[in-house]
Coordinates of C-alpha atoms in Angstrom, one line a residue:
Chain Y
M361 CA 90.1 81.3 119.6
S362 CA 90.6 78.2 121.8
E363 CA 93.7 76.3 121.3
K364 CA 92.0 73.1 122.2
A365 CA 91.9 70.5 119.4
F366 CA 88.8 69.6 117.5
K367 CA 88.3 65.9 117.4
T368 CA 86.1 63.3 115.7
G369 CA 82.5 64.2 116.2
S370 CA 83.1 67.9 116.7
A371 CA 81.1 70.6 115.0
A372 CA 82.9 72.5 112.3
P373 CA 84.1 75.9 113.2
D374 CA 82.8 78.8 111.1
P375 CA 85.0 79.5 108.1
P376 CA 87.5 82.2 108.5
A377 CA 86.3 85.8 108.0
P378 CA 87.1 87.5 104.7
G379 CA 90.8 88.4 104.5
V380 CA 91.7 86.2 107.5
L381 CA 94.3 83.6 107.1
R382 CA 93.5 80.5 109.0
L383 CA 96.0 77.7 109.8
I384 CA 94.6 74.3 110.7
S385 CA 97.2 72.8 112.9
M386 CA 98.2 70.5 115.7
R387 CA 100.4 71.8 118.5
F388 CA 102.9 68.9 118.3
C389 CA 103.0 68.2 114.6
P390 CA 106.5 69.0 113.2
Y391 CA 105.0 69.5 109.7
A392 CA 102.6 72.1 111.0
H393 CA 105.5 73.6 113.0
R394 CA 107.3 74.2 109.7
T395 CA 104.5 76.5 108.5
I396 CA 104.1 78.2 111.8
L397 CA 107.8 79.1 111.6
A398 CA 107.4 80.4 108.1
L399 CA 104.3 82.5 108.9
T400 CA 106.0 84.0 112.0
A401 CA 109.3 84.7 110.2
K402 CA 107.4 86.6 107.6
G403 CA 105.3 88.5 110.1
I404 CA 102.0 87.2 108.7
E405 CA 98.9 87.4 110.9
Y406 CA 96.9 84.3 111.1
E407 CA 94.4 82.4 113.3
T408 CA 94.8 78.8 114.4
V409 CA 92.4 76.0 114.6
N410 CA 93.9 72.9 116.2
V411 CA 92.7 69.5 115.3
C412 CA 93.5 66.0 116.7
T413 CA 95.5 64.3 113.9
V414 CA 94.7 60.8 115.2
N415 CA 91.0 61.2 115.9
K416 CA 90.4 63.6 113.1
P417 CA 87.2 65.7 112.9
E418 CA 85.0 64.7 109.9
W419 CA 84.6 68.3 108.8
F420 CA 88.4 68.4 108.1
F421 CA 88.1 65.9 105.2
S422 CA 85.9 68.3 103.3
I423 CA 88.5 71.0 103.4
N424 CA 91.5 68.8 102.8
P425 CA 90.8 65.3 101.5
L426 CA 94.0 64.1 103.1
A427 CA 92.9 65.7 106.4
K428 CA 96.5 66.6 107.3
V429 CA 98.0 69.5 109.0
P430 CA 99.1 72.1 108.1
T431 CA 96.2 73.3 106.0
L432 CA 95.8 77.0 105.2
Q433 CA 92.4 78.6 104.4
H434 CA 92.3 82.1 103.0
D435 CA 89.3 83.8 101.2
G436 CA 88.0 80.5 99.9
K437 CA 91.4 79.2 98.9
V438 CA 92.8 76.0 100.5
V439 CA 96.5 75.1 100.5
Y440 CA 98.0 72.0 102.2
E441 CA 101.3 70.1 102.4
S442 CA 103.8 71.9 104.6
L443 CA 106.3 72.7 101.9
V444 CA 103.6 73.7 99.5
C445 CA 102.1 76.0 102.1
N446 CA 105.5 77.5 102.9
E447 CA 106.3 78.2 99.2
Y448 CA 102.8 79.6 98.7
V449 CA 103.0 82.1 101.6
D450 CA 106.5 83.0 100.7
R451 CA 105.5 84.0 97.2
V452 CA 102.1 85.6 98.0
F453 CA 102.8 87.6 101.2
P454 CA 105.3 90.4 101.8
G455 CA 108.1 90.0 104.3
R456 CA 111.5 88.5 104.1
K457 CA 111.9 86.1 101.2
L458 CA 112.6 82.6 102.4
L459 CA 113.2 80.9 99.1
P460 CA 116.2 81.7 97.0
E461 CA 115.6 83.2 93.5
E462 CA 118.5 81.2 91.9
P463 CA 117.2 77.9 90.4
L464 CA 120.2 75.8 91.5
E465 CA 120.1 77.2 95.0
K466 CA 116.4 76.2 95.1
A467 CA 117.2 72.8 93.7
R468 CA 119.8 72.3 96.5
I469 CA 117.1 72.8 99.1
G470 CA 115.0 70.0 97.4
M471 CA 118.0 67.7 97.3
L472 CA 119.0 68.2 101.0
Q473 CA 115.3 67.7 101.8
A474 CA 115.4 64.4 99.9
I475 CA 118.5 63.3 101.9
W476 CA 116.7 64.3 105.1
D477 CA 113.5 62.4 104.0
A478 CA 115.6 59.3 103.1
K479 CA 118.0 59.1 106.0
I480 CA 116.8 61.1 109.0
S481 CA 113.0 61.6 109.3
P482 CA 111.9 57.9 108.9
N483 CA 114.5 56.9 111.5
F484 CA 113.9 59.8 114.0
Y485 CA 111.5 58.1 116.4
K486 CA 112.9 54.6 115.8
I487 CA 116.0 55.8 117.6
A488 CA 113.9 56.7 120.7
D489 CA 113.0 53.0 121.0
K490 CA 116.0 51.3 122.7
D491 CA 114.6 47.9 121.7
Q492 CA 114.3 48.9 118.0
E493 CA 115.7 46.2 115.8
G494 CA 118.8 47.2 113.9
R495 CA 119.1 50.4 116.0
E496 CA 122.9 50.6 115.4
D497 CA 122.5 50.6 111.7
I498 CA 119.6 53.1 111.9
I499 CA 121.8 55.4 114.0
K500 CA 124.6 55.1 111.4
V501 CA 122.2 56.2 108.5
F502 CA 120.8 59.0 110.7
K503 CA 124.3 60.4 111.3
E504 CA 125.2 60.0 107.7
G505 CA 122.2 62.2 106.8
M506 CA 123.3 64.7 109.5
S507 CA 126.8 64.8 108.0
Y508 CA 125.4 66.1 104.7
L509 CA 123.8 68.9 106.6
E510 CA 127.0 69.6 108.5
K511 CA 128.8 70.0 105.2
E512 CA 126.2 72.3 103.9
V513 CA 126.3 74.8 106.8
T514 CA 129.7 76.2 105.8
S515 CA 130.5 79.9 105.9
K516 CA 126.9 80.9 106.6
T517 CA 125.1 81.0 109.9
F518 CA 122.0 79.4 108.5
F519 CA 121.2 77.3 105.5
G520 CA 119.4 80.4 104.2
G521 CA 122.4 82.6 104.7
E522 CA 122.6 85.4 107.2
E523 CA 119.0 84.7 108.3
P524 CA 117.1 81.5 108.3
G525 CA 115.4 80.5 105.1
F526 CA 113.1 77.8 103.7
L527 CA 115.3 74.9 104.6
D528 CA 116.1 76.1 108.1
Y529 CA 112.4 76.2 109.0
S530 CA 111.8 72.9 107.2
L531 CA 114.3 71.1 109.4
W532 CA 114.1 72.9 112.7
P533 CA 111.0 71.1 114.1
W534 CA 112.9 67.9 114.4
F535 CA 115.9 69.5 116.0
E536 CA 113.6 71.0 118.6
R537 CA 112.5 67.4 119.3
L538 CA 116.1 65.9 119.3
P539 CA 116.4 66.2 123.1
V540 CA 113.4 63.8 123.3
L541 CA 115.6 61.1 121.8
E542 CA 118.1 61.7 124.5
V543 CA 115.6 61.4 127.3
A544 CA 113.9 58.4 125.8
S545 CA 117.0 56.4 124.8
G546 CA 120.2 58.2 125.7
F547 CA 120.9 59.0 122.1
K548 CA 122.5 62.3 121.2
L549 CA 124.6 63.8 118.5
E550 CA 128.1 64.8 119.6
E551 CA 129.2 68.5 119.2
A552 CA 132.7 67.3 118.3
E553 CA 131.3 65.4 115.4
F554 CA 128.8 68.1 114.2
P555 CA 130.2 71.5 115.3
K556 CA 128.5 73.5 112.6
L557 CA 125.1 71.9 113.2
F558 CA 125.5 72.6 116.9
A559 CA 126.3 76.3 116.2
W560 CA 123.3 76.4 113.8
Q561 CA 121.0 74.9 116.5
A562 CA 122.1 77.6 119.0
A563 CA 121.6 80.3 116.4
M564 CA 118.1 79.0 115.6
R565 CA 117.1 78.7 119.3
D566 CA 117.9 82.3 119.6
R567 CA 115.6 83.4 116.9
P568 CA 112.4 85.2 118.0
E569 CA 110.2 83.2 115.6
V570 CA 111.6 80.0 117.0
K571 CA 111.3 81.1 120.7
M572 CA 107.7 82.2 120.2
H573 CA 106.5 78.7 119.4
A574 CA 109.1 76.5 121.2
K575 CA 107.9 73.8 123.5
D576 CA 110.1 72.3 126.1
T577 CA 111.2 68.7 126.1
P578 CA 109.0 67.5 128.9
T579 CA 105.9 68.8 127.0
H580 CA 107.0 67.1 123.7
L581 CA 107.6 64.0 125.6
Q582 CA 104.2 64.2 127.3
Y583 CA 102.5 64.3 123.9
L584 CA 104.6 61.5 122.5
M585 CA 103.9 59.2 125.5
S586 CA 100.2 59.9 125.3
R587 CA 100.3 58.9 121.6
K588 CA 102.3 55.8 122.3
Q589 CA 99.8 54.8 125.0
G590 CA 97.0 54.9 122.4
N591 CA 95.4 58.1 123.8
P592 CA 96.9 61.0 121.9
D593 CA 96.6 64.3 123.8
P594 CA 97.1 67.2 121.4
D595 CA 96.1 69.6 124.2
A596 CA 99.1 68.5 126.4
G597 CA 100.6 71.4 128.3
L598 CA 97.6 73.7 127.8
Q599 CA 96.1 75.4 130.8
A600 CA 92.6 74.0 131.3
Chain X
M302 CA 126.2 77.9 76.1
V303 CA 123.8 77.3 73.4
F304 CA 121.1 74.7 73.4
V305 CA 120.0 73.6 70.0
T306 CA 116.3 73.3 70.3
S307 CA 116.0 72.5 66.6
R308 CA 116.5 68.9 67.3
L309 CA 119.4 66.7 66.5
T310 CA 117.1 64.0 68.0
T311 CA 116.5 65.0 71.6
L312 CA 116.8 61.6 73.1
Q313 CA 119.7 59.3 73.6
S314 CA 122.4 61.6 72.8
I315 CA 123.7 63.1 69.7
T316 CA 125.3 66.2 71.1
L317 CA 127.1 69.1 69.5
S318 CA 130.2 68.4 71.6
A319 CA 130.2 64.7 70.6
L320 CA 130.1 65.7 66.9
R321 CA 132.9 68.3 67.4
R322 CA 135.0 65.7 69.4
S323 CA 135.1 63.2 66.6
E324 CA 134.6 64.5 63.1
S325 CA 135.6 61.2 61.7
A326 CA 133.2 59.1 63.9
P327 CA 129.8 58.1 62.7
A328 CA 127.2 60.9 63.3
G329 CA 125.4 58.6 65.8
T330 CA 128.3 58.6 68.3
M331 CA 126.6 57.9 71.6
L332 CA 127.0 56.3 74.9
T333 CA 125.8 52.8 75.3
K334 CA 122.2 52.3 76.4
R335 CA 123.3 49.4 78.5
A336 CA 123.1 49.9 82.2
F337 CA 126.3 50.4 84.3
K338 CA 126.3 48.0 87.2
T339 CA 128.2 47.4 90.4
G340 CA 131.9 47.0 89.7
S341 CA 131.7 49.1 86.5
T342 CA 134.2 51.8 85.6
A343 CA 132.8 55.3 85.8
P344 CA 132.1 56.9 82.5
D345 CA 134.0 60.1 81.7
P346 CA 132.2 63.1 83.0
P347 CA 130.0 64.9 80.5
A348 CA 131.8 67.4 78.2
P349 CA 131.5 71.1 78.9
G350 CA 128.0 72.3 78.0
V351 CA 126.6 68.8 77.8
V352 CA 123.6 67.8 79.8
R353 CA 123.8 64.3 81.1
L354 CA 120.9 62.3 82.5
I355 CA 121.7 59.3 84.7
S356 CA 118.7 57.2 84.2
N357 CA 117.1 53.8 84.0
R358 CA 114.9 52.6 81.1
F359 CA 112.2 51.3 83.4
C360 CA 112.2 53.9 86.2
P361 CA 109.0 56.0 86.2
Y362 CA 110.7 58.8 88.1
A363 CA 113.4 59.0 85.5
H364 CA 110.7 58.9 82.9
R365 CA 109.2 62.1 84.4
T366 CA 112.5 63.9 83.6
R367 CA 112.9 62.4 80.2
L368 CA 109.5 63.7 79.3
V369 CA 110.3 67.2 80.5
L370 CA 113.6 67.3 78.6
A371 CA 111.8 66.1 75.5
A372 CA 108.9 68.5 75.9
K373 CA 111.3 71.4 76.2
G374 CA 113.5 70.3 73.3
I375 CA 116.6 70.0 75.5
D376 CA 119.5 68.0 74.1
Y377 CA 121.1 65.6 76.5
E378 CA 123.0 62.4 76.7
T379 CA 121.9 59.4 78.8
V380 CA 123.9 57.1 81.0
N381 CA 121.8 54.2 82.2
V382 CA 122.5 52.5 85.5
C383 CA 121.2 49.3 87.1
L384 CA 119.1 50.1 90.2
A385 CA 119.4 46.6 91.6
K386 CA 123.2 46.5 91.3
R387 CA 124.1 50.2 91.5
P388 CA 127.6 51.2 90.3
E389 CA 129.7 52.5 93.2
W390 CA 130.8 55.6 91.2
F391 CA 127.1 56.7 91.2
F392 CA 127.2 57.3 95.0
S393 CA 129.9 60.0 94.7
I394 CA 127.7 61.9 92.2
N395 CA 124.4 61.5 94.1
P396 CA 124.7 60.2 97.7
L397 CA 121.2 58.6 97.3
A398 CA 122.3 57.0 94.0
K399 CA 118.8 57.4 92.6
V400 CA 117.6 58.2 89.1
P401 CA 117.0 60.6 87.6
T402 CA 120.3 62.5 88.3
L403 CA 121.3 65.4 86.0
Q404 CA 124.9 66.5 85.5
H405 CA 125.7 69.8 83.8
D406 CA 129.0 71.7 83.9
G407 CA 129.9 70.4 87.3
K408 CA 126.4 70.9 88.7
V409 CA 124.4 67.9 89.9
V410 CA 120.6 67.9 90.4
Y411 CA 118.6 64.9 91.6
E412 CA 115.0 64.1 92.7
S413 CA 112.7 63.9 89.7
L414 CA 110.5 66.9 90.6
V415 CA 113.5 69.0 91.6
C416 CA 115.2 68.1 88.3
N417 CA 112.0 69.0 86.4
E418 CA 111.6 72.4 88.1
Y419 CA 115.3 73.1 87.7
V420 CA 115.3 72.5 83.9
D421 CA 112.0 74.3 83.5
R422 CA 113.5 77.4 85.0
V423 CA 117.0 77.3 83.6
F424 CA 116.4 76.2 80.0
P425 CA 114.4 77.9 77.3
G426 CA 111.4 76.3 75.7
R427 CA 107.8 76.0 76.8
K428 CA 107.3 76.8 80.4
L429 CA 105.8 73.8 82.2
L430 CA 105.3 75.4 85.6
P431 CA 102.6 78.0 86.2
E432 CA 103.7 81.5 87.3
E433 CA 100.7 82.0 89.6
P434 CA 101.4 80.8 93.1
L435 CA 98.1 79.2 93.8
E436 CA 98.2 77.3 90.5
K437 CA 101.6 76.0 91.4
A438 CA 100.4 75.1 94.9
R439 CA 97.6 73.1 93.3
I440 CA 100.1 71.0 91.5
G441 CA 101.8 70.2 94.8
M442 CA 98.5 69.3 96.4
L443 CA 97.4 67.1 93.6
Q444 CA 100.8 65.5 93.7
A445 CA 100.4 64.8 97.4
I446 CA 97.0 63.2 96.7
W447 CA 98.6 61.1 94.0
D448 CA 101.5 60.0 96.3
A449 CA 99.0 59.1 99.1
K450 CA 96.3 57.4 97.2
S451 CA 97.0 56.5 93.6
G452 CA 100.7 56.1 92.7
P453 CA 101.6 53.4 95.2
N454 CA 98.4 51.4 94.6
F455 CA 99.1 50.8 90.9
M456 CA 101.7 48.2 91.9
K457 CA 99.9 47.1 95.0
V458 CA 96.8 46.2 93.0
T459 CA 98.8 43.8 90.8
M460 CA 100.6 42.2 93.7
T461 CA 97.7 41.6 96.1
K462 CA 94.5 39.5 96.1
G463 CA 91.0 39.6 97.4
E464 CA 89.9 42.2 99.9
E465 CA 93.4 43.9 100.0
R466 CA 93.4 44.2 96.3
Q467 CA 90.0 45.7 96.1
K468 CA 90.8 48.1 98.9
A469 CA 93.9 49.3 97.0
F470 CA 91.8 49.7 93.9
E471 CA 89.2 51.8 95.7
V472 CA 91.8 54.1 97.2
L473 CA 93.5 54.4 93.7
K474 CA 90.2 55.5 92.2
E475 CA 89.5 57.9 95.1
G476 CA 92.8 59.6 94.2
L477 CA 91.9 59.7 90.5
S478 CA 88.6 61.3 91.3
F479 CA 90.4 64.4 92.3
F480 CA 92.3 64.5 89.0
E481 CA 89.0 63.9 87.2
K482 CA 87.4 66.8 89.1
H483 CA 90.4 69.1 88.4
L484 CA 90.2 68.4 84.6
G485 CA 86.5 69.1 84.9
T486 CA 87.1 72.7 85.9
S487 CA 88.3 73.6 82.4
E488 CA 87.7 72.7 78.8
A489 CA 91.4 72.2 78.2
P490 CA 92.6 68.6 77.7
F491 CA 95.7 68.7 80.0
F492 CA 96.4 69.6 83.6
G493 CA 98.8 72.2 82.1
G494 CA 96.1 73.6 79.9
E495 CA 96.2 73.5 76.1
Q496 CA 99.5 71.6 76.3
P497 CA 100.8 69.3 79.0
G498 CA 102.6 70.8 81.9
F499 CA 104.5 69.9 85.0
L500 CA 101.8 67.7 86.6
D501 CA 100.9 65.9 83.3
Y502 CA 104.5 64.7 83.0
S503 CA 104.7 63.9 86.7
I504 CA 101.9 61.3 86.6
W505 CA 102.1 60.1 83.0
P506 CA 104.7 57.3 83.6
W507 CA 102.1 55.3 85.6
F508 CA 99.3 55.9 83.1
E509 CA 101.4 54.8 80.2
L510 CA 101.5 51.4 81.9
L511 CA 97.8 51.0 82.6
G512 CA 97.8 48.2 80.0
L513 CA 100.3 46.4 82.3
F514 CA 98.8 47.2 85.7
L515 CA 95.1 47.4 85.6
T516 CA 94.1 44.7 83.1
D517 CA 92.0 42.3 85.0
D518 CA 88.2 42.8 85.0
D519 CA 88.0 43.4 88.8
V520 CA 90.5 46.3 88.6
K521 CA 89.7 47.9 85.3
L522 CA 89.2 51.7 85.2
Q523 CA 85.9 52.6 83.5
E524 CA 85.7 55.4 81.1
A525 CA 82.2 56.2 82.3
E526 CA 83.6 56.9 85.7
F527 CA 86.6 58.9 84.5
P528 CA 85.7 60.4 81.2
R529 CA 88.1 63.4 81.4
V530 CA 91.0 61.2 82.6
F531 CA 90.4 58.8 79.7
A532 CA 90.4 61.7 77.3
W533 CA 93.5 63.1 78.8
Q534 CA 95.2 59.7 78.5
A535 CA 94.4 59.5 74.8
A536 CA 95.6 63.1 74.3
M537 CA 98.9 62.3 76.1
F538 CA 99.5 59.2 74.0
D539 CA 99.2 61.4 70.9
R540 CA 102.0 63.8 72.1
P541 CA 105.3 63.6 70.3
E542 CA 107.4 63.8 73.5
V543 CA 105.3 61.0 75.0
K544 CA 105.9 58.8 71.9
T545 CA 109.6 59.6 71.9
C546 CA 110.0 58.5 75.5
A547 CA 107.7 55.6 75.4
C548 CA 108.8 52.0 75.9
E549 CA 106.7 49.3 74.3
L550 CA 104.4 47.4 76.6
S551 CA 105.8 44.1 75.3
V552 CA 109.3 45.1 76.5
W553 CA 107.9 46.3 79.8
T554 CA 106.2 42.9 80.3
K555 CA 109.5 41.2 79.8
Y556 CA 111.2 43.5 82.2
V557 CA 108.5 42.9 84.9
A558 CA 108.9 39.1 84.4
S559 CA 112.7 39.5 84.9
A560 CA 112.0 41.5 88.1
R561 CA 109.5 38.9 89.4
A562 CA 112.1 36.2 88.8
G563 CA 114.4 38.1 91.1
N564 CA 116.8 39.4 88.5
P565 CA 115.5 42.7 87.0
D566 CA 117.2 43.3 83.7
S567 CA 117.0 46.9 82.6
D568 CA 118.8 46.0 79.3
I569 CA 115.8 44.1 78.1
G570 CA 114.8 44.9 74.6
L571 CA 118.2 46.3 73.6
D572 CA 120.0 44.9 70.6
D573 CA 123.8 44.5 70.0
S574 CA 124.2 48.0 68.5
D575 CA 122.8 49.6 71.7

């Protein structure tokens, strides 16, 4: 299947064959990246249909009314929202369990995710903009959020324990994109300030499921620039 | 630890430990309902075995968790906090200092849907979450539609005019149409089936206030357009846990007025004994 993104005005692809898991995705979307990591970590076979998330194909809205990636299709079933998808595949498919059984452990994931959503993700690309108003304060909040993660990775290698789990894959896509902030604006986290997070990043980068889908910083930057210039190119980096 | 589900009044705090602590005190020993503000002294931590909810009487997110606690018959005590002038001690319990926050034997849980899932799994009583993974996923998807289209537009509709207001109303209704369709797939009155479940309590706080938000003719929901949602709303109003947690519209109206005047007063409606 072509990796090229379906755009507005495109004809809908045939639905997936019986038994086939299809992921509707976009090569640069960090939310879709979460689900790609979970599927790969669990060794689940799937096919990918890429869409442009700015110039969305109309057919996408009839599958997912929010027309957002990731969206999973499987024997007539549709699941969307990255963390909903990840929990669903974790429960339905065999392979390493990514979610903890214990309710408080699971709740901790939700709470750390909320800290991330409040302090880190809304500020992520604002930091890339050197002219961003209040950038100093934004960076302070961003690092405050990171300090909670630093505290959480204590004696374990990953948030999930000896191997990555649900939260590791939920956060990783943004860490892969952190070097973009450095190229764009000189901002980087200091290893002296976040030693455990740095060790965690190194361990994650070494994981086969992470390596398989990793994109380098210039390619991430190419997509982001195309988007900033008003002409998003979800096919950036693909051979013609 | 034992949770008495046979009701010493679920809400607003008569707890076994409170009774044991002070045999001579009146049976209604309870924490004040008045909100702790910036500069206040932290209350003592909850006694062993006691579930404490840090809350706010007018927060719809805290309302979600109050509903779930009531639905499951869980005893708990409440500490209300002011959200405009948050007490400093709150940040050391929950770094986001948001309600609802649960405290229980040294454990802390926050984020309304995280709290609700946690109590559903840990405490006995009616299960609010479905076992089946796709059913559970559907809740997450409907929640996402709500968060994208309907939830934020309830307030937006009341605070805008003209085309912007109409647009917000159209999007709100678009979101509701998915809920209408979902109810239409079954005869059962609630999203949770014969009884309300996780999703029912997640969206109820906004529906309870329809009489506050969507009153003007140009933004009135029509029963003909949403027959199942209207029936659901009536069924929810009839539920004991909904009635227990409800705050009168007249009190809400006063609260909204205080917020619009720039000084939200979450102690509105309380009397001296509270």
